[in-house]
Amino acid sequence: MSFFTHFFGVSWQQMQAKVRYRILILTLLPILLTLVSLVFITIYWNISYTGKQLFMKVKADLAVAENTLQQVQLRQEKQLETVMASWTFQNDFRPLLSGELTHRTSIETFLNEQKKQLDLDYLRLVSIAEAAADPDLRHVLPKMGGLLPYSGLMVLPPERLARIDPELEERASIPILPTLRAQSPESKQESRGLLSRSLLPVPDLDGRVAWYLDGGILFNRDTRIVDHIRDLVYDKGTLPERSIGTVTIFLDNIRVSTNVPLHFSPQPNESQGRALGSLVSEEVREKVLNQGELWVDRAFVFNDWFISAYAPLVDIRGQRIGMIYTGFSESPFIHNYLLNIIELGTILMLVLLVSGLLVYRGAYSLLQPIERIHHVVQAVQSGRNVRIGELGLDRDNELSNLAEQFDRMLDLLQRRNAQIQAAAEQLEMKVEERTRSLQDKTLELQRNVALLNETRQQLVTNEKLTALGELTAGIAHEINNPTAVILGNMELLRYELGDNAEVVKEEIDLVIQQVGRISTIIRSLLQYSRPGEFNAPLEMHPIKPIIEEMLVLVRHSIQKQEVVLITELHSTAVVQVNRPQLLQVLINLVVNAAHAMEGKGRIWVRTFDWIQQGEPIGVKIEVEDQGSGIAPEQLGRIFDPFYTTRKDGTGLGLSLSYGIIKRIGGTIEVSSTLGKGTVFTIGLYHEAKEDQQNNPYDGLHFAGSSLEEQP
């Protein structure tokens, strides 16, 4: 079902995209393409046509500015001609021709008055000799033809400005401002002056040139010309709102006359000011000043981008001395451009929305059956058993046929799913049955393997015991007789020596002690190999008194070691044991634990009731040490006779202990971790099971699991 629903879910989603949304898309596509084309055409028109128009306008503005600058020079020439033709000038000038220089003062007074009336920055009368001596006028005189005036631009250093008029030197000085995107200034002050200078020959009575009228305008700090050009080309209504039209005259790359604002958005306590002394951008300087070309493009002007036009200015010698600039701020045009795009986009979205609503309403009768089919598909995906049924359409309608076929497929799928479910249930039962059978056989195999291992261990142990028994019987027979003779002779030797025996008493006692040790070893071997001959009577005993007696007996053995014995005696049940034998087992375990710790550490002796299925069946005794532990490969051999890791051990202590516990049906569990310690756990039943035929390793358990560290 999941595959079918996923497949049909995707198919129906695709069908919706092909029917419902495709109807809308196909209907709105022509409108969308038309409006998008309109937007792109508008953008293209704004970029190409409007951009070209802006550059054409600024270029025309530059032409007006250049023409205005030329008209300024022509007006200066006309002004000088008017002054020369005036009656006052002619009346005062005639005496100068006859050599009466006293009238020159009156002429200079008249010229000062005319300078103010004509808005000139200076106006003076210069003789031929003075003109020839002036290094600046010497370049002008050759260019003059007859009595015609001559005008041009000229750059003068401060000392030459002072020679013309001391006020010009003061006005020409402008502090230079470091400017963004401009070359770093070489000095902090511009003291040169940029002049528009006109020279008019004044003839004598014979028509020969005798004097010159010299007049002009200093562009430094002058605002009349740039403001006049701005008012001509950027009058109200010629630029968008918030756009700023500016005009600048440069001396080299320094603005000496400009209406570019110092603050485009002045604060309440600031004036807009003028950016006098600021520099032109480096790319404009390179192209216009260095290469002598026009610049008609956008440019960075002081601190904003402007649609700009720059042209070089040349002096009377034809050398480039500066630039003239016209331009207007770019941001209002970009703002209007973006606003137009937003308006067009808004209109596009509104038209699409209205068109979509109209198309959707018109196609509602077609979309409603599709919605119903879609809902049924979603219901089938969620696991509900529903059908599409009648759609209220003609039987020949494609959607009606589709719904009918879909319902038939759902019916067929439901039957197939039922069959698959029944088969799956049968398969699951068979798998479960086979699994259960396999588990039973696995458990049986594990039991057989365990039985095989136990049988193998029993055979090995029986062989060991048989061989040990025969060997021990022979050794005991052969050794007992010599030991008896040795003991008898030592007693006879002590008797014969009498009081003299005190001299060798220590040696005699040592011999007797070693012979006794030999007897003890032989007796232990016989007891291990022939346990039936040494069976002792079993009695009911509580464990606690036996533990306390054991503690008394082992105290002298471990008193020289830094060993702490800790007892936790919680058992309450009594068990059937032979008290001396159990005491021997406990002493062996405690002494071995002390040796394993190399004489330093703690030993815990714990007792608690052995409970199975809620009923006490005996007592368990634990002996735990903090020794070095037993390696896993050695753990299975610790109960073998004569196996020991101690240099002075016999290897019979644990073997004998194991034999004692085994004969009364008890269990021994061993758990050890290298570096942490070992735990021996003895399990004693309430009633001994000595009549059972246990194999030698019944009740013996080895474990290598880690122990929890005791406090």
XYZ file of C-alpha atoms in Angstrom:
711
model
C 0.000 0.000 0.000
C 2.841 2.422 0.863
C 4.384 2.066 -2.612
C 1.020 2.561 -4.303
C 0.059 5.583 -2.256
C 3.486 7.150 -2.747
C 3.296 6.558 -6.484
C -0.241 7.882 -6.830
C 0.467 10.719 -4.413
C 3.250 11.963 -6.650
C 1.121 11.369 -9.736
C -1.786 13.370 -8.362
C 0.503 16.202 -7.296
C 1.922 16.234 -10.797
C -1.605 16.120 -12.152
C -2.550 19.157 -10.076
C 0.481 20.976 -11.453
C -0.592 19.973 -14.966
C -4.301 20.737 -14.551
C -5.079 23.210 -11.804
C -1.943 25.305 -11.796
C -1.191 24.818 -15.451
C -4.558 26.341 -16.330
C -3.610 29.398 -14.332
C -0.072 29.489 -15.714
C -1.100 29.060 -19.337
C -3.801 31.699 -18.981
C -1.589 34.184 -17.200
C 1.514 33.462 -19.261
C 0.726 35.887 -22.125
C -0.081 38.633 -19.635
C 3.049 37.823 -17.632
C 5.266 37.831 -20.720
C 3.753 41.092 -21.907
C 4.224 42.834 -18.586
C 7.717 41.417 -18.051
C 8.644 42.546 -21.555
C 7.280 45.964 -20.728
C 9.397 46.085 -17.579
C 12.522 45.040 -19.434
C 11.811 47.484 -22.254
C 11.380 50.225 -19.680
C 14.590 49.270 -17.944
C 16.421 49.143 -21.262
C 14.955 52.478 -22.283
C 15.989 54.022 -18.970
C 19.491 52.588 -19.208
C 20.133 53.346 -22.848
C 17.923 56.235 -23.930
C 17.571 58.086 -20.629
C 21.238 57.551 -19.804
C 22.256 58.867 -23.203
C 19.933 61.819 -22.793
C 21.537 62.656 -19.444
C 25.021 62.559 -20.936
C 23.838 64.580 -23.931
C 22.358 67.151 -21.584
C 25.471 67.487 -19.459
C 27.584 67.771 -22.600
C 25.319 70.554 -23.857
C 25.576 72.204 -20.452
C 29.360 72.087 -20.775
C 29.151 73.725 -24.195
C 27.002 76.507 -22.710
C 29.570 76.964 -19.922
C 32.468 77.157 -22.375
C 30.534 79.604 -24.552
C 29.655 81.684 -21.493
C 33.338 81.804 -20.568
C 34.141 83.056 -24.059
C 31.335 85.602 -23.818
C 32.839 86.828 -20.569
C 36.091 87.555 -22.396
C 34.260 89.215 -25.309
C 32.298 91.313 -22.838
C 35.572 92.352 -21.203
C 36.847 93.528 -24.594
C 33.646 95.495 -25.221
C 33.900 97.013 -21.775
C 37.477 98.115 -22.439
C 36.438 99.624 -25.792
C 33.597 101.492 -24.073
C 36.003 102.878 -21.480
C 38.475 103.919 -24.169
C 35.760 105.648 -26.230
C 34.396 107.587 -23.265
C 34.848 111.414 -23.269
C 36.455 111.429 -19.848
C 39.121 108.958 -20.827
C 39.862 110.755 -24.119
C 39.946 114.104 -22.408
C 42.475 112.919 -19.799
C 44.411 110.769 -22.242
C 45.364 113.564 -24.755
C 47.707 115.327 -22.309
C 49.520 112.007 -21.774
C 50.334 111.963 -25.465
C 52.129 115.308 -25.128
C 54.090 114.050 -22.130
C 52.046 115.527 -19.282
C 52.132 112.615 -16.857
C 50.275 114.480 -14.135
C 46.997 113.546 -15.835
C 47.711 109.833 -15.327
C 46.465 110.051 -11.755
C 43.102 111.352 -12.887
C 42.892 108.563 -15.489
C 43.636 105.901 -12.823
C 40.903 107.392 -10.628
C 38.510 107.182 -13.547
C 39.567 103.582 -14.286
C 38.962 102.558 -10.664
C 35.450 103.918 -10.884
C 34.856 102.084 -14.167
C 36.258 98.845 -12.684
C 33.584 98.873 -10.002
C 30.811 99.765 -12.412
C 31.835 97.060 -14.917
C 32.395 94.328 -12.231
C 36.025 93.916 -13.202
C 38.627 92.825 -10.664
C 41.237 95.151 -12.074
C 41.505 97.855 -14.809
C 44.653 99.826 -15.541
C 46.464 101.834 -18.250
C 49.850 100.426 -19.315
C 52.411 102.119 -21.519
C 54.204 100.326 -24.349
C 57.397 100.227 -22.331
C 55.629 98.808 -19.273
C 53.891 96.201 -21.411
C 57.187 95.183 -22.963
C 58.767 94.907 -19.515
C 55.889 92.790 -18.129
C 56.790 89.050 -18.612
C 53.118 88.104 -18.829
C 52.099 90.762 -21.365
C 55.109 89.954 -23.537
C 53.332 86.727 -24.557
C 50.165 88.640 -25.461
C 51.636 91.445 -27.602
C 52.740 89.214 -30.504
C 49.233 87.773 -30.766
C 47.560 91.152 -31.168
C 46.833 92.336 -34.685
C 46.766 96.104 -35.151
C 44.345 97.911 -32.887
C 42.149 94.885 -32.140
C 41.784 93.720 -28.520
C 42.970 90.299 -27.340
C 41.645 88.152 -24.468
C 42.734 84.905 -22.877
C 43.327 82.939 -19.672
C 46.464 83.355 -17.628
C 47.888 81.865 -14.422
C 49.961 84.260 -12.326
C 52.038 83.609 -9.214
C 51.267 85.745 -6.132
C 54.083 88.290 -6.680
C 52.824 89.099 -10.188
C 49.262 89.375 -8.917
C 50.466 91.853 -6.306
C 52.159 93.916 -9.020
C 48.798 94.256 -10.786
C 46.757 94.791 -7.598
C 47.660 93.793 -3.995
C 44.051 92.754 -3.366
C 44.319 90.066 -6.062
C 47.137 88.324 -4.188
C 45.016 88.101 -1.041
C 41.909 86.876 -2.887
C 43.821 84.228 -4.829
C 44.970 82.299 -1.731
C 42.785 79.160 -1.177
C 43.412 76.331 1.348
C 43.576 72.906 -0.360
C 41.229 70.205 1.011
C 42.165 66.474 0.836
C 39.412 64.870 -1.249
C 38.102 61.325 -1.677
C 39.202 59.497 -4.854
C 41.660 62.321 -5.601
C 45.419 62.479 -5.612
C 46.996 63.533 -2.320
C 47.733 67.304 -2.452
C 51.381 68.337 -2.696
C 50.815 71.546 -0.686
C 48.273 72.922 1.734
C 47.648 76.262 -0.035
C 47.002 77.404 -3.581
C 48.327 80.984 -3.961
C 48.368 81.300 -7.753
C 45.602 83.173 -9.523
C 43.575 82.226 -12.628
C 42.762 85.375 -14.667
C 40.505 86.101 -17.614
C 42.625 88.926 -19.062
C 41.874 91.370 -21.906
C 44.328 93.808 -23.500
C 43.136 96.733 -25.709
C 45.555 98.959 -27.692
C 44.983 102.718 -27.220
C 46.152 104.653 -30.370
C 47.546 108.177 -30.458
C 46.431 110.926 -32.831
C 48.364 109.317 -35.639
C 46.729 105.940 -35.157
C 49.773 104.330 -33.645
C 49.647 102.256 -30.448
C 50.932 104.267 -27.546
C 49.237 102.723 -24.510
C 47.205 99.608 -23.533
C 44.100 99.165 -21.406
C 44.619 96.024 -19.281
C 41.566 94.599 -17.460
C 40.149 91.296 -16.333
C 38.584 89.031 -13.756
C 40.235 86.793 -11.130
C 38.399 83.432 -11.006
C 39.765 82.520 -7.538
C 36.851 82.732 -5.038
C 34.701 84.353 -7.742
C 31.101 83.104 -7.725
C 29.534 85.367 -10.321
C 30.453 83.404 -13.435
C 29.797 79.854 -12.066
C 26.484 80.940 -10.549
C 25.522 82.696 -13.793
C 26.256 79.502 -15.778
C 24.341 77.403 -13.238
C 21.323 79.704 -13.495
C 21.478 79.417 -17.275
C 21.678 75.596 -17.618
C 20.099 74.392 -14.355
C 17.149 76.706 -13.946
C 14.168 75.591 -11.885
C 12.339 72.682 -13.525
C 15.302 71.417 -15.554
C 16.323 68.799 -12.941
C 14.365 66.393 -10.716
C 13.547 67.371 -7.160
C 16.538 67.181 -4.765
C 18.965 67.151 -7.705
C 21.793 69.690 -7.549
C 23.286 71.345 -10.641
C 26.867 72.568 -10.228
C 29.528 74.437 -12.223
C 33.240 74.627 -11.402
C 36.342 76.329 -12.775
C 39.578 74.477 -11.926
C 43.109 75.756 -11.681
C 44.956 72.559 -12.512
C 42.957 70.025 -10.420
C 41.875 72.490 -7.689
C 38.416 74.032 -7.476
C 39.033 77.815 -7.395
C 35.513 78.882 -8.396
C 32.593 76.547 -7.756
C 29.070 76.130 -6.448
C 29.572 72.451 -5.494
C 28.234 72.412 -1.933
C 30.612 71.656 0.910
C 27.742 69.945 2.797
C 25.100 68.262 0.635
C 22.863 67.782 3.680
C 23.892 70.512 6.172
C 23.019 70.190 9.835
C 20.879 72.930 11.454
C 24.009 74.702 12.723
C 25.892 74.388 9.392
C 25.743 76.325 6.142
C 25.857 74.563 2.811
C 29.092 76.323 1.847
C 31.205 75.800 -1.248
C 33.861 73.146 -1.823
C 36.630 75.631 -2.651
C 40.090 74.070 -2.568
C 38.821 70.508 -3.072
C 40.371 68.327 -5.785
C 39.042 66.584 -8.849
C 39.025 62.754 -8.890
C 42.176 61.094 -10.150
C 40.589 59.439 -13.207
C 39.169 62.779 -14.414
C 42.475 64.557 -13.842
C 44.334 61.932 -15.860
C 42.004 62.075 -18.842
C 41.249 65.810 -19.004
C 44.385 67.529 -17.708
C 47.039 65.022 -18.781
C 45.473 63.739 -22.015
C 43.471 66.851 -22.953
C 40.245 64.929 -23.702
C 36.628 65.627 -22.802
C 35.042 63.710 -19.941
C 31.313 63.006 -20.318
C 30.371 60.319 -17.826
C 29.484 59.818 -14.204
C 32.201 61.026 -11.831
C 32.804 61.328 -8.115
C 32.490 65.021 -7.249
C 33.841 65.871 -3.778
C 31.635 63.422 -1.831
C 28.918 62.148 -4.183
C 28.411 60.802 -7.701
C 27.384 63.283 -10.425
C 26.553 63.108 -14.107
C 29.528 65.179 -15.188
C 31.224 66.860 -18.124
C 34.764 68.265 -17.998
C 36.737 70.199 -20.619
C 40.328 71.432 -20.420
C 41.154 75.165 -20.224
C 44.199 76.542 -22.057
C 46.042 79.795 -21.498
C 47.222 82.323 -24.059
C 50.254 80.106 -24.819
C 48.061 77.034 -25.547
C 49.054 75.132 -22.379
C 46.435 73.272 -20.278
C 46.050 75.166 -17.020
C 42.741 73.892 -15.653
C 39.255 72.621 -16.398
C 35.678 73.784 -16.588
C 32.989 71.453 -15.276
C 29.204 71.166 -15.331
C 27.152 68.387 -13.757
C 24.203 67.360 -11.631
C 23.739 64.791 -8.870
C 23.024 61.219 -9.936
C 21.079 59.906 -6.932
C 17.682 61.533 -7.731
C 17.729 59.954 -11.186
C 18.587 56.536 -9.684
C 15.823 57.061 -7.128
C 13.315 57.862 -9.874
C 14.601 54.920 -11.895
C 14.105 52.472 -9.002
C 10.728 54.029 -8.217
C 9.626 53.429 -11.798
C 10.713 49.783 -11.577
C 8.832 49.339 -8.280
C 5.715 50.941 -9.751
C 5.921 48.703 -12.810
C 6.469 45.636 -10.605
C 3.503 46.582 -8.432
C 1.288 47.044 -11.481
C 2.522 43.680 -12.795
C 1.643 41.887 -9.539
C -1.773 43.536 -9.367
C -2.576 42.601 -12.957
C -1.412 39.027 -12.346
C -3.468 38.802 -9.144
C -6.644 40.113 -10.767
C -6.102 37.914 -13.825
C -5.480 34.876 -11.633
C -8.662 35.461 -9.652
C -10.686 35.830 -12.830
C -9.189 32.697 -14.344
C -9.648 30.746 -11.132
C -13.297 31.725 -10.890
C -13.819 30.838 -14.528
C -12.183 27.412 -14.099
C -13.876 26.592 -10.777
C -16.156 23.972 -12.334
C -13.060 22.165 -13.582
C -10.998 22.629 -10.451
C -13.684 21.398 -8.010
C -13.539 17.753 -9.271
C -9.756 17.941 -9.182
C -9.923 19.092 -5.536
C -12.156 16.140 -4.714
C -9.788 13.683 -6.400
C -6.893 15.281 -4.516
C -8.633 14.913 -1.140
C -9.413 11.248 -1.833
C -5.783 10.605 -2.731
C -4.659 12.213 0.538
C -7.185 10.115 2.474
C -5.890 6.918 0.809
C -2.335 7.928 1.711
C -3.350 8.293 5.361
C -4.843 4.762 5.334
C -8.563 5.484 5.048
C -10.747 3.366 2.778
C -12.592 5.966 0.671
C -13.578 6.307 -2.985
C -14.040 9.216 -5.354
C -17.543 8.265 -6.541
C -19.599 10.494 -8.810
C -18.151 13.883 -9.746
C -21.299 15.316 -11.272
C -19.732 15.366 -14.742
C -20.678 13.700 -18.007
C -19.562 10.094 -18.331
C -17.480 11.037 -21.377
C -15.532 13.618 -19.347
C -11.831 12.763 -18.900
C -11.917 13.456 -15.156
C -14.996 11.259 -14.708
C -13.264 8.367 -16.511
C -10.144 8.942 -14.456
C -12.095 8.836 -11.173
C -13.845 5.624 -12.198
C -10.564 3.922 -13.114
C -8.973 5.123 -9.896
C -11.808 3.640 -7.781
C -11.419 0.306 -9.602
C -7.697 0.308 -8.934
C -8.324 0.990 -5.241
C -10.749 -1.967 -5.059
C -8.221 -4.224 -6.759
C -5.457 -2.979 -4.496
C -7.546 -3.631 -1.397
C -8.083 -7.258 -2.434
C -4.407 -7.688 -3.215
C -3.443 -6.207 0.149
C -5.740 -8.602 1.954
C -4.088 -11.545 0.197
C -0.615 -10.203 0.950
C -1.545 -9.660 4.608
C -2.805 -13.245 4.957
C 0.352 -14.592 3.337
C 2.486 -12.400 5.580
C 0.742 -13.693 8.708
C 1.308 -17.298 7.629
C 4.942 -16.550 6.843
C 5.384 -14.867 10.221
C 3.968 -17.917 12.008
C 6.303 -20.231 10.094
C 9.289 -18.023 10.829
C 8.390 -17.896 14.510
C 7.997 -21.673 14.610
C 11.321 -22.238 12.857
C 13.019 -19.706 15.129
C 11.685 -21.391 18.240
C 12.874 -24.785 16.979
C 16.308 -23.357 16.184
C 16.552 -21.808 19.667
C 15.645 -25.128 21.290
C 18.294 -26.926 19.269
C 20.828 -24.245 20.098
C 20.132 -24.631 23.837
C 20.384 -28.407 23.531
C 23.700 -28.016 21.704
C 24.996 -25.673 24.411
C 24.014 -28.193 27.110
C 25.747 -30.997 25.206
C 28.887 -28.878 24.797
C 28.861 -28.064 28.505
C 28.347 -31.733 29.376
C 31.177 -32.650 27.033
C 33.484 -30.126 28.703
C 32.502 -31.397 32.161
C 33.050 -34.994 31.080
C 36.437 -34.125 29.623
C 37.435 -32.326 32.838
C 36.176 -35.269 34.886
C 38.210 -37.735 32.823
C 41.313 -35.584 33.099
C 40.846 -35.174 36.851
C 40.109 -38.862 37.373
C 43.274 -39.735 35.499
C 45.203 -37.266 37.641
C 43.678 -38.630 40.851
C 44.270 -42.233 39.850
C 47.887 -41.562 39.023
C 48.272 -39.371 42.117
C 46.714 -42.049 44.312
C 49.078 -44.746 43.078
C 52.057 -42.430 43.296
C 51.053 -41.170 46.742
C 50.517 -44.703 48.137
C 53.973 -45.772 46.992
C 55.629 -42.575 48.185
C 53.861 -42.739 51.549
C 54.908 -46.364 52.049
C 58.494 -45.657 51.075
C 58.789 -42.416 53.040
C 56.872 -43.347 56.224
C 59.351 -46.115 57.165
C 62.473 -43.885 56.878
C 60.750 -41.062 58.714
C 59.765 -43.454 61.509
C 63.383 -44.662 61.760
C 64.642 -41.056 61.743
C 62.219 -40.022 64.486
C 63.113 -43.147 66.586
C 66.820 -42.588 66.235
C 66.500 -38.910 67.092
C 64.609 -39.789 70.286
C 67.256 -42.451 71.083
C 70.013 -39.930 70.358
C 68.418 -37.401 72.729
C 68.067 -40.145 75.396
C 71.655 -41.361 75.037
C 73.104 -37.887 75.142
C 71.171 -36.953 78.234
C 72.224 -33.572 79.511
C 74.683 -33.223 76.662
C 71.728 -33.110 74.259
C 71.259 -29.442 75.094
C 74.278 -28.631 72.931
C 72.578 -29.951 69.782
C 68.970 -29.439 70.882
C 68.279 -26.869 68.150
C 69.547 -29.217 65.417
C 67.560 -32.170 66.829
C 64.361 -30.106 67.012
C 64.916 -28.897 63.436
C 65.281 -32.477 62.173
C 62.158 -33.565 64.048
C 60.263 -30.515 62.713
C 61.228 -31.250 59.084
C 60.326 -34.930 59.475
C 56.954 -33.769 60.824
C 56.510 -31.572 57.773
C 57.217 -34.590 55.565
C 54.549 -36.532 57.405
C 52.085 -33.679 57.013
C 52.657 -33.508 53.237
C 52.208 -37.267 52.923
C 49.015 -37.125 54.979
C 47.654 -34.279 52.820
C 48.387 -36.234 49.661
C 46.639 -39.269 51.004
C 43.683 -37.203 52.174
C 43.324 -35.592 48.689
C 43.775 -38.808 46.676
C 41.794 -41.068 48.999
C 39.158 -38.841 50.520
C 36.998 -41.766 51.618
C 39.586 -42.883 54.156
C 39.616 -39.482 55.883
C 35.908 -38.648 56.083
C 35.103 -36.871 59.317
C 31.650 -36.675 60.983
C 29.383 -33.766 59.879
C 27.413 -31.699 62.372
C 25.136 -28.653 62.332
C 27.072 -25.486 63.093
C 26.439 -21.737 62.861
C 29.068 -19.999 60.737
C 29.843 -17.017 62.932
C 31.702 -18.915 65.726
C 33.799 -20.758 63.113
C 34.743 -17.438 61.490
C 35.671 -15.933 64.842
C 37.839 -18.966 65.694
C 39.513 -18.718 62.287
C 40.353 -15.075 62.963
C 42.064 -16.047 66.194
C 44.078 -18.807 64.501
C 45.296 -16.728 61.532
C 46.159 -13.673 63.571
C 49.590 -15.030 64.511
C 50.301 -15.873 60.841
C 49.650 -12.359 59.545
C 50.585 -10.312 62.589
C 53.901 -9.296 60.996
C 52.043 -7.994 57.898
C 50.153 -4.720 57.506
C 46.907 -6.540 56.769
C 43.515 -5.371 58.047
C 40.822 -8.040 58.480
C 37.277 -6.714 58.064
C 34.322 -8.945 58.923
C 30.738 -8.490 57.772
C 28.860 -11.419 59.319
C 25.163 -11.358 58.438
C 24.275 -15.070 58.102
C 21.632 -16.579 60.411
C 21.251 -20.126 59.049
C 23.149 -23.215 60.302
C 24.893 -25.667 57.964
C 26.030 -29.291 58.174
C 29.852 -29.328 58.048
C 32.894 -30.751 59.760
C 34.092 -27.857 61.882
C 37.878 -28.568 61.769
C 37.844 -29.113 58.012
C 35.854 -25.919 57.300
C 38.200 -24.088 59.658
C 41.137 -25.416 57.636
C 39.530 -24.207 54.381
C 38.941 -20.679 55.733
C 42.465 -20.453 57.164
C 43.885 -21.469 53.751
C 41.854 -18.796 51.933
C 42.740 -15.988 54.373
C 46.445 -16.865 54.460
C 46.531 -17.062 50.647
C 44.809 -13.638 50.451
C 47.425 -12.141 52.789
C 50.253 -13.581 50.678
C 48.611 -12.223 47.461
C 48.785 -8.663 48.826
C 52.468 -8.980 49.718
C 51.722 -8.182 53.328
C 49.798 -4.914 52.905
C 46.104 -4.183 52.326
C 42.623 -5.164 53.434
C 40.804 -8.531 53.540
C 37.014 -8.785 53.817
C 35.303 -11.857 55.254
C 31.534 -11.745 54.670
C 28.714 -14.186 55.429
C 25.087 -14.009 54.328
C 22.184 -16.372 53.905
C 21.981 -18.289 50.614
C 18.460 -17.735 49.295
C 16.856 -19.269 46.220
C 13.264 -18.607 45.154
C 12.663 -16.712 48.372
C 13.712 -19.631 50.603
C 17.040 -19.907 52.551
C 18.981 -23.000 51.472
C 22.261 -22.394 53.253
C 25.061 -19.893 53.819
C 27.577 -18.183 51.547
C 31.041 -17.086 52.694
C 33.106 -14.526 50.758
C 36.852 -13.892 51.192
C 37.965 -10.822 49.209
C 41.431 -9.292 49.014
C 43.121 -6.282 47.392
C 45.944 -8.325 45.930
C 47.416 -8.434 42.462
C 44.692 -10.760 41.147
C 44.950 -13.945 39.060
C 45.544 -13.967 35.316
C 42.726 -15.541 33.247
C 45.051 -18.255 31.889
C 45.983 -19.269 35.485
C 42.473 -19.144 36.924
C 41.557 -22.649 35.726
C 44.587 -24.300 37.338
C 44.556 -22.913 40.871
C 42.844 -26.061 42.281
C 45.267 -28.444 40.612
C 47.516 -30.328 43.085
C 51.041 -28.925 43.388
C 50.174 -25.829 41.290
C 51.437 -22.710 43.035
C 52.917 -19.327 42.174
C 54.688 -18.947 45.530
C 58.306 -19.978 45.927
C 57.669 -21.648 49.333
C 54.196 -23.056 48.589
C 53.277 -26.724 48.187
C 50.274 -26.221 45.885
C 48.021 -28.399 48.079
C 46.114 -25.796 50.115
C 43.476 -24.881 47.517
C 43.314 -28.464 46.233
C 42.590 -29.758 49.721
C 40.087 -26.955 50.350
C 38.330 -27.766 47.114
C 38.161 -31.462 48.043
C 36.675 -30.683 51.490
C 33.945 -28.410 50.064
C 33.196 -30.835 47.219
C 32.672 -33.806 49.567
C 29.845 -32.033 51.387
C 28.205 -30.886 48.118
C 29.170 -27.214 48.440
C 30.297 -24.772 45.734
C 33.344 -22.565 45.261
C 33.167 -19.478 42.989
C 36.327 -17.586 42.027
C 36.257 -14.084 40.535
C 39.479 -12.138 39.927
C 40.654 -8.963 38.206
C 44.320 -8.246 37.609
C 45.543 -5.305 39.652
C 42.376 -5.137 41.817
C 41.982 -8.398 43.716
C 40.254 -11.766 44.033
C 37.015 -12.996 45.606
C 36.477 -16.643 46.744
C 32.812 -17.448 47.438
C 31.931 -20.707 49.284
C 28.362 -21.977 49.158
C 27.322 -24.413 51.950
C 23.939 -26.122 51.945
C 21.852 -26.435 55.073
C 22.162 -30.203 54.737
C 25.331 -31.657 53.279
C 25.044 -33.647 50.041
C 27.922 -36.068 50.647
C 25.985 -39.047 49.323
C 25.774 -37.513 45.805
C 28.145 -38.716 43.137
C 29.604 -35.381 42.115
C 32.316 -35.176 39.537
C 35.546 -33.576 40.786
C 34.676 -30.094 39.436
C 30.979 -29.916 40.384
C 30.342 -26.788 42.387
C 33.522 -25.119 41.124
C 33.001 -21.837 39.227
C 35.629 -19.576 37.643
C 34.899 -15.984 36.639
C 37.037 -13.168 35.275
C 34.535 -10.353 35.673
C 35.643 -7.124 37.323
C 34.903 -6.594 40.970
C 33.424 -3.450 42.382
C 35.948 -1.743 44.630
C 35.065 -2.193 48.262
C 35.159 0.715 50.693
